[in-house]
């Protein structure tokens, strides 16, 4: 399989943007934050002009308010994502792709949405399993760059009783790593199944973006009369597998390298509910709401 033919891996202009920022006198930003922003913009709905994402109000809101918190878990400086968006807006203005009025409006929106993102990243009921276990690994002082150390910690964590594992999740709220959120019962069955659903949904969404990117890029190849890769002309399962691998790689790039793929080997630690579990969960939620309404009528 020729992965390059499939054009799955985003090739962002991270280095170019950072070089431009340095020349323009902007404060330095973490490369990881800039790369994550550019990658999600390229995979999302932003139009590209000469390899640069073109920003608009809906694109900025979709990125910072609706998507970033599903994928990233920064080691520090969560505000860097909003700053990276504003840096791209400044570059867009310098390239004469924005007039002064639109630049000012977009800058203000990106600043506000970036602040909202910092709050979203602290909400325990909005985490995914890769993000949550990234926080636990860092709290335990595990070397993120050592796959053997990460696996050993997961093995040890898996030996703990379920109550102790849930308590470890709750400790992230107690020590201020995450905010405390009431009303959903804390770290119990409801939140666990919610995190599993969010994890599965975020990964599937990323896979859909990657597939769309591959199809868009391969349209040019087909227009030139070049043959389609085997994965798209008959061996579709191989294409799906390649997409899944690239999605897991990106998820690891935004949390801990290799962690999202590794968590699939520990379904008891990071459960992702199937349709039966989801239906039972939704039925229980509906029953609870009906019971609450009945109590209120009495």
PDB file of C-alpha atoms in Angstrom:
ATOM      1  CA  UNK A   1       0.000   0.000   0.000  1.00  0.00           C
ATOM      2  CA  UNK A   2       1.353   3.419  -0.980  1.00  0.00           C
ATOM      3  CA  UNK A   3       0.196   5.731   1.801  1.00  0.00           C
ATOM      4  CA  UNK A   4       1.458   8.786  -0.077  1.00  0.00           C
ATOM      5  CA  UNK A   5      -0.916   7.982  -2.946  1.00  0.00           C
ATOM      6  CA  UNK A   6      -3.809   8.062  -0.500  1.00  0.00           C
ATOM      7  CA  UNK A   7      -2.834  11.579   0.660  1.00  0.00           C
ATOM      8  CA  UNK A   8      -4.071  10.955   4.201  1.00  0.00           C
ATOM      9  CA  UNK A   9      -1.390  12.754   6.211  1.00  0.00           C
ATOM     10  CA  UNK A  10      -1.991  16.528   6.388  1.00  0.00           C
ATOM     11  CA  UNK A  11       1.037  18.574   5.342  1.00  0.00           C
ATOM     12  CA  UNK A  12       0.509  21.859   7.141  1.00  0.00           C
ATOM     13  CA  UNK A  13       2.600  24.991   6.763  1.00  0.00           C
ATOM     14  CA  UNK A  14       3.481  25.069  10.445  1.00  0.00           C
ATOM     15  CA  UNK A  15       7.162  25.833   9.920  1.00  0.00           C
ATOM     16  CA  UNK A  16       6.312  28.623   7.448  1.00  0.00           C
ATOM     17  CA  UNK A  17       3.855  30.234   9.852  1.00  0.00           C
ATOM     18  CA  UNK A  18       6.309  30.101  12.755  1.00  0.00           C
ATOM     19  CA  UNK A  19       9.066  31.556  10.565  1.00  0.00           C
ATOM     20  CA  UNK A  20       6.766  34.360   9.431  1.00  0.00           C
ATOM     21  CA  UNK A  21       5.785  35.046  13.047  1.00  0.00           C
ATOM     22  CA  UNK A  22       9.428  35.310  14.118  1.00  0.00           C
ATOM     23  CA  UNK A  23      10.233  37.701  11.282  1.00  0.00           C
ATOM     24  CA  UNK A  24       7.171  39.806  12.103  1.00  0.00           C
ATOM     25  CA  UNK A  25       8.165  40.033  15.775  1.00  0.00           C
ATOM     26  CA  UNK A  26       5.318  37.960  17.222  1.00  0.00           C
ATOM     27  CA  UNK A  27       5.898  36.148  20.544  1.00  0.00           C
ATOM     28  CA  UNK A  28       6.870  32.490  20.076  1.00  0.00           C
ATOM     29  CA  UNK A  29       4.157  29.837  20.277  1.00  0.00           C
ATOM     30  CA  UNK A  30       4.400  26.084  20.922  1.00  0.00           C
ATOM     31  CA  UNK A  31       4.834  24.300  17.606  1.00  0.00           C
ATOM     32  CA  UNK A  32       2.424  21.576  18.738  1.00  0.00           C
ATOM     33  CA  UNK A  33      -0.399  24.094  19.197  1.00  0.00           C
ATOM     34  CA  UNK A  34       0.201  25.713  15.815  1.00  0.00           C
ATOM     35  CA  UNK A  35       0.359  22.336  14.077  1.00  0.00           C
ATOM     36  CA  UNK A  36      -2.854  21.131  15.750  1.00  0.00           C
ATOM     37  CA  UNK A  37      -4.702  24.291  14.702  1.00  0.00           C
ATOM     38  CA  UNK A  38      -3.513  24.091  11.098  1.00  0.00           C
ATOM     39  CA  UNK A  39      -4.225  20.368  10.874  1.00  0.00           C
ATOM     40  CA  UNK A  40      -7.788  20.639  12.161  1.00  0.00           C
ATOM     41  CA  UNK A  41      -8.426  23.615   9.887  1.00  0.00           C
ATOM     42  CA  UNK A  42      -7.124  21.691   6.881  1.00  0.00           C
ATOM     43  CA  UNK A  43      -9.278  18.681   7.754  1.00  0.00           C
ATOM     44  CA  UNK A  44     -12.315  20.817   8.534  1.00  0.00           C
ATOM     45  CA  UNK A  45     -14.270  23.281   6.453  1.00  0.00           C
ATOM     46  CA  UNK A  46     -11.645  25.967   5.935  1.00  0.00           C
ATOM     47  CA  UNK A  47     -10.837  26.698   2.292  1.00  0.00           C
ATOM     48  CA  UNK A  48      -7.149  26.625   1.400  1.00  0.00           C
ATOM     49  CA  UNK A  49      -5.399  29.367  -0.582  1.00  0.00           C
ATOM     50  CA  UNK A  50      -1.846  28.502  -1.572  1.00  0.00           C
ATOM     51  CA  UNK A  51      -1.781  25.972   1.267  1.00  0.00           C
ATOM     52  CA  UNK A  52      -3.056  28.420   3.900  1.00  0.00           C
ATOM     53  CA  UNK A  53      -6.456  28.045   5.593  1.00  0.00           C
ATOM     54  CA  UNK A  54      -8.771  30.982   4.941  1.00  0.00           C
ATOM     55  CA  UNK A  55     -10.513  31.991   8.162  1.00  0.00           C
ATOM     56  CA  UNK A  56     -14.041  33.266   8.636  1.00  0.00           C
ATOM     57  CA  UNK A  57     -16.286  33.692  11.667  1.00  0.00           C
ATOM     58  CA  UNK A  58     -18.000  30.271  11.250  1.00  0.00           C
ATOM     59  CA  UNK A  59     -14.667  28.511  10.705  1.00  0.00           C
ATOM     60  CA  UNK A  60     -13.109  30.075  13.813  1.00  0.00           C
ATOM     61  CA  UNK A  61     -16.124  29.199  15.964  1.00  0.00           C
ATOM     62  CA  UNK A  62     -16.280  25.648  14.643  1.00  0.00           C
ATOM     63  CA  UNK A  63     -12.591  25.091  15.356  1.00  0.00           C
ATOM     64  CA  UNK A  64     -12.212  26.658  18.795  1.00  0.00           C
ATOM     65  CA  UNK A  65     -15.667  26.072  20.262  1.00  0.00           C
ATOM     66  CA  UNK A  66     -16.871  22.849  18.664  1.00  0.00           C
ATOM     67  CA  UNK A  67     -13.832  20.755  17.753  1.00  0.00           C
ATOM     68  CA  UNK A  68     -10.545  21.481  19.534  1.00  0.00           C
ATOM     69  CA  UNK A  69     -11.670  20.214  22.941  1.00  0.00           C
ATOM     70  CA  UNK A  70     -12.496  16.813  21.439  1.00  0.00           C
ATOM     71  CA  UNK A  71      -8.886  16.164  20.510  1.00  0.00           C
ATOM     72  CA  UNK A  72      -6.193  18.172  22.290  1.00  0.00           C
ATOM     73  CA  UNK A  73      -4.769  17.934  25.777  1.00  0.00           C
ATOM     74  CA  UNK A  74      -1.971  20.470  26.110  1.00  0.00           C
ATOM     75  CA  UNK A  75       0.776  19.983  28.637  1.00  0.00           C
ATOM     76  CA  UNK A  76       0.603  23.728  29.311  1.00  0.00           C
ATOM     77  CA  UNK A  77      -0.633  26.998  27.813  1.00  0.00           C
ATOM     78  CA  UNK A  78      -4.110  26.055  26.548  1.00  0.00           C
ATOM     79  CA  UNK A  79      -4.477  29.647  25.434  1.00  0.00           C
ATOM     80  CA  UNK A  80      -1.862  28.914  22.750  1.00  0.00           C
ATOM     81  CA  UNK A  81      -4.550  27.475  20.451  1.00  0.00           C
ATOM     82  CA  UNK A  82      -6.461  30.739  20.346  1.00  0.00           C
ATOM     83  CA  UNK A  83      -3.188  32.633  19.930  1.00  0.00           C
ATOM     84  CA  UNK A  84      -2.250  30.392  16.997  1.00  0.00           C
ATOM     85  CA  UNK A  85      -5.559  31.221  15.314  1.00  0.00           C
ATOM     86  CA  UNK A  86      -4.958  34.937  15.846  1.00  0.00           C
ATOM     87  CA  UNK A  87      -1.456  34.537  14.411  1.00  0.00           C
ATOM     88  CA  UNK A  88      -2.947  32.977  11.290  1.00  0.00           C
ATOM     89  CA  UNK A  89      -5.420  35.864  11.076  1.00  0.00           C
ATOM     90  CA  UNK A  90      -2.503  38.314  11.251  1.00  0.00           C
ATOM     91  CA  UNK A  91      -0.708  36.427   8.487  1.00  0.00           C
ATOM     92  CA  UNK A  92      -3.892  36.445   6.402  1.00  0.00           C
ATOM     93  CA  UNK A  93      -4.099  40.216   6.850  1.00  0.00           C
ATOM     94  CA  UNK A  94      -0.424  40.670   5.936  1.00  0.00           C
ATOM     95  CA  UNK A  95      -1.039  38.666   2.754  1.00  0.00           C
ATOM     96  CA  UNK A  96      -3.896  41.076   1.939  1.00  0.00           C
ATOM     97  CA  UNK A  97      -6.513  38.366   2.263  1.00  0.00           C
ATOM     98  CA  UNK A  98      -8.425  40.376   4.900  1.00  0.00           C
ATOM     99  CA  UNK A  99      -9.402  44.015   5.044  1.00  0.00           C
ATOM    100  CA  UNK A 100      -8.922  45.956   8.272  1.00  0.00           C
ATOM    101  CA  UNK A 101     -12.548  45.628   9.391  1.00  0.00           C
ATOM    102  CA  UNK A 102     -12.723  41.861   8.903  1.00  0.00           C
ATOM    103  CA  UNK A 103      -9.289  41.429  10.506  1.00  0.00           C
ATOM    104  CA  UNK A 104     -10.374  43.333  13.614  1.00  0.00           C
ATOM    105  CA  UNK A 105     -13.642  41.388  13.916  1.00  0.00           C
ATOM    106  CA  UNK A 106     -11.997  37.999  13.415  1.00  0.00           C
ATOM    107  CA  UNK A 107      -9.243  38.856  15.884  1.00  0.00           C
ATOM    108  CA  UNK A 108     -11.794  39.706  18.570  1.00  0.00           C
ATOM    109  CA  UNK A 109     -13.801  36.556  17.863  1.00  0.00           C
ATOM    110  CA  UNK A 110     -10.715  34.347  17.995  1.00  0.00           C
ATOM    111  CA  UNK A 111      -9.671  35.895  21.314  1.00  0.00           C
ATOM    112  CA  UNK A 112     -13.100  35.249  22.819  1.00  0.00           C
ATOM    113  CA  UNK A 113     -13.429  31.740  21.392  1.00  0.00           C
ATOM    114  CA  UNK A 114      -9.911  30.931  22.580  1.00  0.00           C
ATOM    115  CA  UNK A 115     -10.890  31.894  26.117  1.00  0.00           C
ATOM    116  CA  UNK A 116     -13.975  29.675  25.866  1.00  0.00           C
ATOM    117  CA  UNK A 117     -11.789  26.785  24.704  1.00  0.00           C
ATOM    118  CA  UNK A 118      -9.617  27.078  27.813  1.00  0.00           C
ATOM    119  CA  UNK A 119     -12.774  26.565  29.886  1.00  0.00           C
ATOM    120  CA  UNK A 120     -13.996  23.663  27.740  1.00  0.00           C
ATOM    121  CA  UNK A 121     -10.678  21.860  28.194  1.00  0.00           C
ATOM    122  CA  UNK A 122     -11.259  21.914  31.958  1.00  0.00           C
ATOM    123  CA  UNK A 123     -14.742  20.344  31.857  1.00  0.00           C
ATOM    124  CA  UNK A 124     -14.635  16.708  33.080  1.00  0.00           C
ATOM    125  CA  UNK A 125     -17.838  15.734  31.300  1.00  0.00           C
ATOM    126  CA  UNK A 126     -16.358  16.828  27.956  1.00  0.00           C
ATOM    127  CA  UNK A 127     -13.153  14.773  27.997  1.00  0.00           C
ATOM    128  CA  UNK A 128     -12.401  11.760  25.830  1.00  0.00           C
ATOM    129  CA  UNK A 129     -10.458   8.724  27.032  1.00  0.00           C
ATOM    130  CA  UNK A 130      -7.166   9.784  25.384  1.00  0.00           C
ATOM    131  CA  UNK A 131      -7.430  13.223  26.965  1.00  0.00           C
ATOM    132  CA  UNK A 132      -8.368  11.844  30.378  1.00  0.00           C
ATOM    133  CA  UNK A 133      -5.577   9.270  30.473  1.00  0.00           C
ATOM    134  CA  UNK A 134      -3.111  11.870  29.281  1.00  0.00           C
ATOM    135  CA  UNK A 135      -3.934  13.878  32.411  1.00  0.00           C
ATOM    136  CA  UNK A 136      -3.567  10.789  34.621  1.00  0.00           C
ATOM    137  CA  UNK A 137      -0.212   9.858  33.078  1.00  0.00           C
ATOM    138  CA  UNK A 138       1.107  13.370  33.607  1.00  0.00           C
ATOM    139  CA  UNK A 139      -0.168  13.458  37.176  1.00  0.00           C
ATOM    140  CA  UNK A 140       1.678  10.190  37.822  1.00  0.00           C
ATOM    141  CA  UNK A 141       4.889  11.541  36.285  1.00  0.00           C
ATOM    142  CA  UNK A 142       5.042   8.873  33.565  1.00  0.00           C
ATOM    143  CA  UNK A 143       7.461   9.529  30.706  1.00  0.00           C
ATOM    144  CA  UNK A 144       5.123  10.219  27.775  1.00  0.00           C
ATOM    145  CA  UNK A 145       7.874   9.412  25.302  1.00  0.00           C
ATOM    146  CA  UNK A 146       8.404   5.886  26.664  1.00  0.00           C
ATOM    147  CA  UNK A 147       5.742   3.497  25.295  1.00  0.00           C
ATOM    148  CA  UNK A 148       6.858   0.750  27.675  1.00  0.00           C
ATOM    149  CA  UNK A 149       6.389   3.047  30.676  1.00  0.00           C
ATOM    150  CA  UNK A 150       2.935   4.082  29.450  1.00  0.00           C
ATOM    151  CA  UNK A 151       1.909   0.448  28.984  1.00  0.00           C
ATOM    152  CA  UNK A 152       3.281  -0.520  32.396  1.00  0.00           C
ATOM    153  CA  UNK A 153       1.280   2.254  34.048  1.00  0.00           C
ATOM    154  CA  UNK A 154      -1.896   1.157  32.253  1.00  0.00           C
ATOM    155  CA  UNK A 155      -1.285  -2.430  33.355  1.00  0.00           C
ATOM    156  CA  UNK A 156      -0.907  -1.297  36.968  1.00  0.00           C
ATOM    157  CA  UNK A 157      -3.938   0.983  36.728  1.00  0.00           C
ATOM    158  CA  UNK A 158      -5.964  -1.910  35.359  1.00  0.00           C
ATOM    159  CA  UNK A 159      -5.189  -3.940  38.469  1.00  0.00           C
ATOM    160  CA  UNK A 160      -6.993  -1.408  40.645  1.00  0.00           C
ATOM    161  CA  UNK A 161     -10.619  -1.969  41.639  1.00  0.00           C
ATOM    162  CA  UNK A 162     -13.076  -0.007  39.532  1.00  0.00           C
ATOM    163  CA  UNK A 163     -13.963   2.205  42.494  1.00  0.00           C
ATOM    164  CA  UNK A 164     -10.310   3.222  42.852  1.00  0.00           C
ATOM    165  CA  UNK A 165     -10.026   3.994  39.141  1.00  0.00           C
ATOM    166  CA  UNK A 166     -13.123   6.213  39.292  1.00  0.00           C
ATOM    167  CA  UNK A 167     -11.662   7.896  42.362  1.00  0.00           C
ATOM    168  CA  UNK A 168      -8.509   8.646  40.360  1.00  0.00           C
ATOM    169  CA  UNK A 169     -10.656  10.383  37.738  1.00  0.00           C
ATOM    170  CA  UNK A 170     -12.365  12.363  40.491  1.00  0.00           C
ATOM    171  CA  UNK A 171      -9.010  13.355  41.981  1.00  0.00           C
ATOM    172  CA  UNK A 172      -8.338  15.417  38.850  1.00  0.00           C
ATOM    173  CA  UNK A 173     -11.242  17.630  39.886  1.00  0.00           C
ATOM    174  CA  UNK A 174     -10.173  17.719  43.516  1.00  0.00           C
ATOM    175  CA  UNK A 175      -6.666  18.935  42.693  1.00  0.00           C
ATOM    176  CA  UNK A 176      -7.951  21.555  40.244  1.00  0.00           C
ATOM    177  CA  UNK A 177      -6.678  19.925  37.052  1.00  0.00           C
ATOM    178  CA  UNK A 178     -10.299  19.773  35.915  1.00  0.00           C
ATOM    179  CA  UNK A 179     -13.229  21.832  37.118  1.00  0.00           C
ATOM    180  CA  UNK A 180     -15.887  20.291  39.317  1.00  0.00           C
ATOM    181  CA  UNK A 181     -19.219  19.839  37.570  1.00  0.00           C
ATOM    182  CA  UNK A 182     -22.362  18.874  39.442  1.00  0.00           C
ATOM    183  CA  UNK A 183     -25.635  17.487  38.260  1.00  0.00           C
ATOM    184  CA  UNK A 184     -24.498  14.399  36.376  1.00  0.00           C
ATOM    185  CA  UNK A 185     -23.586  12.196  39.323  1.00  0.00           C
ATOM    186  CA  UNK A 186     -19.837  12.647  38.989  1.00  0.00           C
ATOM    187  CA  UNK A 187     -17.638   9.734  37.956  1.00  0.00           C
ATOM    188  CA  UNK A 188     -20.235   7.010  37.747  1.00  0.00           C
ATOM    189  CA  UNK A 189     -21.862   4.972  34.971  1.00  0.00           C
ATOM    190  CA  UNK A 190     -23.491   7.986  33.304  1.00  0.00           C
ATOM    191  CA  UNK A 191     -20.286   9.950  32.860  1.00  0.00           C
ATOM    192  CA  UNK A 192     -18.249   6.878  31.889  1.00  0.00           C
ATOM    193  CA  UNK A 193     -20.604   5.943  29.075  1.00  0.00           C
ATOM    194  CA  UNK A 194     -20.737   9.595  27.998  1.00  0.00           C
ATOM    195  CA  UNK A 195     -16.927   9.735  27.751  1.00  0.00           C
ATOM    196  CA  UNK A 196     -16.940   6.500  25.758  1.00  0.00           C
ATOM    197  CA  UNK A 197     -19.529   7.842  23.333  1.00  0.00           C
ATOM    198  CA  UNK A 198     -17.579  11.092  22.919  1.00  0.00           C
ATOM    199  CA  UNK A 199     -14.355   9.168  22.272  1.00  0.00           C
ATOM    200  CA  UNK A 200     -15.927   6.956  19.624  1.00  0.00           C
ATOM    201  CA  UNK A 201     -17.685   9.894  17.982  1.00  0.00           C
ATOM    202  CA  UNK A 202     -14.565  12.083  17.895  1.00  0.00           C
ATOM    203  CA  UNK A 203     -12.489   9.334  16.306  1.00  0.00           C
ATOM    204  CA  UNK A 204     -15.148   8.519  13.689  1.00  0.00           C
ATOM    205  CA  UNK A 205     -15.479  12.208  12.819  1.00  0.00           C
ATOM    206  CA  UNK A 206     -11.723  12.460  12.351  1.00  0.00           C
ATOM    207  CA  UNK A 207     -11.760   9.387  10.111  1.00  0.00           C
ATOM    208  CA  UNK A 208     -14.497  10.959   7.974  1.00  0.00           C
ATOM    209  CA  UNK A 209     -12.424  14.121   7.544  1.00  0.00           C
ATOM    210  CA  UNK A 210      -9.401  12.050   6.518  1.00  0.00           C
ATOM    211  CA  UNK A 211     -11.425  10.082   3.987  1.00  0.00           C
ATOM    212  CA  UNK A 212     -12.845  13.274   2.516  1.00  0.00           C
ATOM    213  CA  UNK A 213      -9.344  14.755   2.286  1.00  0.00           C
ATOM    214  CA  UNK A 214      -8.098  11.660   0.503  1.00  0.00           C
ATOM    215  CA  UNK A 215     -10.972  11.717  -1.984  1.00  0.00           C
ATOM    216  CA  UNK A 216     -10.508  15.434  -2.680  1.00  0.00           C
ATOM    217  CA  UNK A 217      -6.797  15.049  -3.325  1.00  0.00           C
ATOM    218  CA  UNK A 218      -7.259  11.962  -5.473  1.00  0.00           C
ATOM    219  CA  UNK A 219      -9.767  13.769  -7.694  1.00  0.00           C
ATOM    220  CA  UNK A 220      -6.828  15.677  -9.185  1.00  0.00           C
ATOM    221  CA  UNK A 221      -5.020  12.403  -9.823  1.00  0.00           C
ATOM    222  CA  UNK A 222      -8.034  10.979 -11.626  1.00  0.00           C
ATOM    223  CA  UNK A 223      -8.401  14.153 -13.696  1.00  0.00           C
ATOM    224  CA  UNK A 224      -4.855  13.592 -14.978  1.00  0.00           C
ATOM    225  CA  UNK A 225      -5.799  10.099 -16.094  1.00  0.00           C
ATOM    226  CA  UNK A 226      -3.665   8.402 -13.460  1.00  0.00           C
ATOM    227  CA  UNK A 227      -4.907   5.114 -11.983  1.00  0.00           C
ATOM    228  CA  UNK A 228      -6.547   5.131  -8.578  1.00  0.00           C
ATOM    229  CA  UNK A 229      -4.652   3.417  -5.745  1.00  0.00           C
ATOM    230  CA  UNK A 230      -5.607  -0.224  -5.251  1.00  0.00           C
ATOM    231  CA  UNK A 231      -7.140   0.671  -1.883  1.00  0.00           C
ATOM    232  CA  UNK A 232      -9.773   2.772  -3.649  1.00  0.00           C
ATOM    233  CA  UNK A 233     -10.329   0.538  -6.663  1.00  0.00           C
ATOM    234  CA  UNK A 234     -11.129  -2.721  -4.948  1.00  0.00           C
ATOM    235  CA  UNK A 235      -9.312  -3.191  -1.670  1.00  0.00           C
ATOM    236  CA  UNK A 236     -11.467  -0.792   0.323  1.00  0.00           C
ATOM    237  CA  UNK A 237     -10.886  -2.478   3.727  1.00  0.00           C
ATOM    238  CA  UNK A 238      -7.197  -1.608   3.395  1.00  0.00           C
ATOM    239  CA  UNK A 239      -8.143   2.026   2.821  1.00  0.00           C
ATOM    240  CA  UNK A 240     -10.369   2.016   5.912  1.00  0.00           C
ATOM    241  CA  UNK A 241      -7.537   0.476   7.928  1.00  0.00           C
ATOM    242  CA  UNK A 242      -5.099   3.132   6.711  1.00  0.00           C
ATOM    243  CA  UNK A 243      -7.571   5.865   7.653  1.00  0.00           C
ATOM    244  CA  UNK A 244      -8.037   4.377  11.131  1.00  0.00           C
ATOM    245  CA  UNK A 245      -4.260   4.207  11.670  1.00  0.00           C
ATOM    246  CA  UNK A 246      -3.788   7.829  10.610  1.00  0.00           C
ATOM    247  CA  UNK A 247      -6.627   8.963  12.879  1.00  0.00           C
ATOM    248  CA  UNK A 248      -5.038   7.202  15.857  1.00  0.00           C
ATOM    249  CA  UNK A 249      -1.658   8.711  15.000  1.00  0.00           C
ATOM    250  CA  UNK A 250      -3.109  12.215  14.971  1.00  0.00           C
ATOM    251  CA  UNK A 251      -4.996  11.606  18.222  1.00  0.00           C
ATOM    252  CA  UNK A 252      -1.689  10.580  19.778  1.00  0.00           C
ATOM    253  CA  UNK A 253       0.053  13.642  18.382  1.00  0.00           C
ATOM    254  CA  UNK A 254      -2.507  15.800  20.197  1.00  0.00           C
ATOM    255  CA  UNK A 255      -2.320  13.865  23.507  1.00  0.00           C
ATOM    256  CA  UNK A 256       0.381  11.207  24.093  1.00  0.00           C
ATOM    257  CA  UNK A 257       1.957   9.462  21.087  1.00  0.00           C
ATOM    258  CA  UNK A 258       0.639   5.913  20.819  1.00  0.00           C
ATOM    259  CA  UNK A 259      -1.830   6.273  23.696  1.00  0.00           C
ATOM    260  CA  UNK A 260      -5.111   6.302  21.705  1.00  0.00           C
ATOM    261  CA  UNK A 261      -4.147   3.100  19.902  1.00  0.00           C
ATOM    262  CA  UNK A 262      -2.950   1.510  23.131  1.00  0.00           C
ATOM    263  CA  UNK A 263      -6.214   2.296  24.921  1.00  0.00           C
ATOM    264  CA  UNK A 264      -8.070   0.137  22.394  1.00  0.00           C
ATOM    265  CA  UNK A 265      -6.256  -2.811  23.991  1.00  0.00           C
ATOM    266  CA  UNK A 266      -7.719  -1.899  27.400  1.00  0.00           C
ATOM    267  CA  UNK A 267     -11.499  -1.813  26.828  1.00  0.00           C
ATOM    268  CA  UNK A 268     -12.158  -2.226  30.558  1.00  0.00           C
ATOM    269  CA  UNK A 269     -10.190   0.956  31.274  1.00  0.00           C
ATOM    270  CA  UNK A 270     -11.542   2.984  28.354  1.00  0.00           C
ATOM    271  CA  UNK A 271     -14.900   1.446  27.407  1.00  0.00           C
ATOM    272  CA  UNK A 272     -16.644   2.574  24.242  1.00  0.00           C
ATOM    273  CA  UNK A 273     -20.274   1.432  24.363  1.00  0.00           C
ATOM    274  CA  UNK A 274     -21.913  -0.434  21.514  1.00  0.00           C
ATOM    275  CA  UNK A 275     -25.415   0.187  20.201  1.00  0.00           C
ATOM    276  CA  UNK A 276     -27.037  -2.012  22.862  1.00  0.00           C
ATOM    277  CA  UNK A 277     -25.318  -0.174  25.705  1.00  0.00           C
ATOM    278  CA  UNK A 278     -26.167   3.200  24.191  1.00  0.00           C
ATOM    279  CA  UNK A 279     -29.826   2.262  23.753  1.00  0.00           C
ATOM    280  CA  UNK A 280     -30.005   1.063  27.358  1.00  0.00           C
ATOM    281  CA  UNK A 281     -28.322   4.259  28.528  1.00  0.00           C
ATOM    282  CA  UNK A 282     -30.722   6.481  26.579  1.00  0.00           C
ATOM    283  CA  UNK A 283     -33.714   4.477  27.825  1.00  0.00           C
ATOM    284  CA  UNK A 284     -32.528   4.890  31.421  1.00  0.00           C
ATOM    285  CA  UNK A 285     -32.042   8.632  30.874  1.00  0.00           C
ATOM    286  CA  UNK A 286     -35.537   8.945  29.431  1.00  0.00           C
ATOM    287  CA  UNK A 287     -37.025   6.976  32.316  1.00  0.00           C
ATOM    288  CA  UNK A 288     -35.227   9.162  34.839  1.00  0.00           C
ATOM    289  CA  UNK A 289     -36.532  12.323  33.157  1.00  0.00           C
ATOM    290  CA  UNK A 290     -40.074  10.989  33.137  1.00  0.00           C
ATOM    291  CA  UNK A 291     -39.790  10.070  36.814  1.00  0.00           C
ATOM    292  CA  UNK A 292     -38.503  13.542  37.647  1.00  0.00           C
ATOM    293  CA  UNK A 293     -41.364  15.139  35.733  1.00  0.00           C
ATOM    294  CA  UNK A 294     -43.824  12.920  37.577  1.00  0.00           C
ATOM    295  CA  UNK A 295     -42.424  13.936  40.934  1.00  0.00           C
ATOM    296  CA  UNK A 296     -42.659  17.575  39.903  1.00  0.00           C
ATOM    297  CA  UNK A 297     -46.325  17.237  38.952  1.00  0.00           C
ATOM    298  CA  UNK A 298     -47.122  15.741  42.336  1.00  0.00           C
TER     299      UNK A 298
END
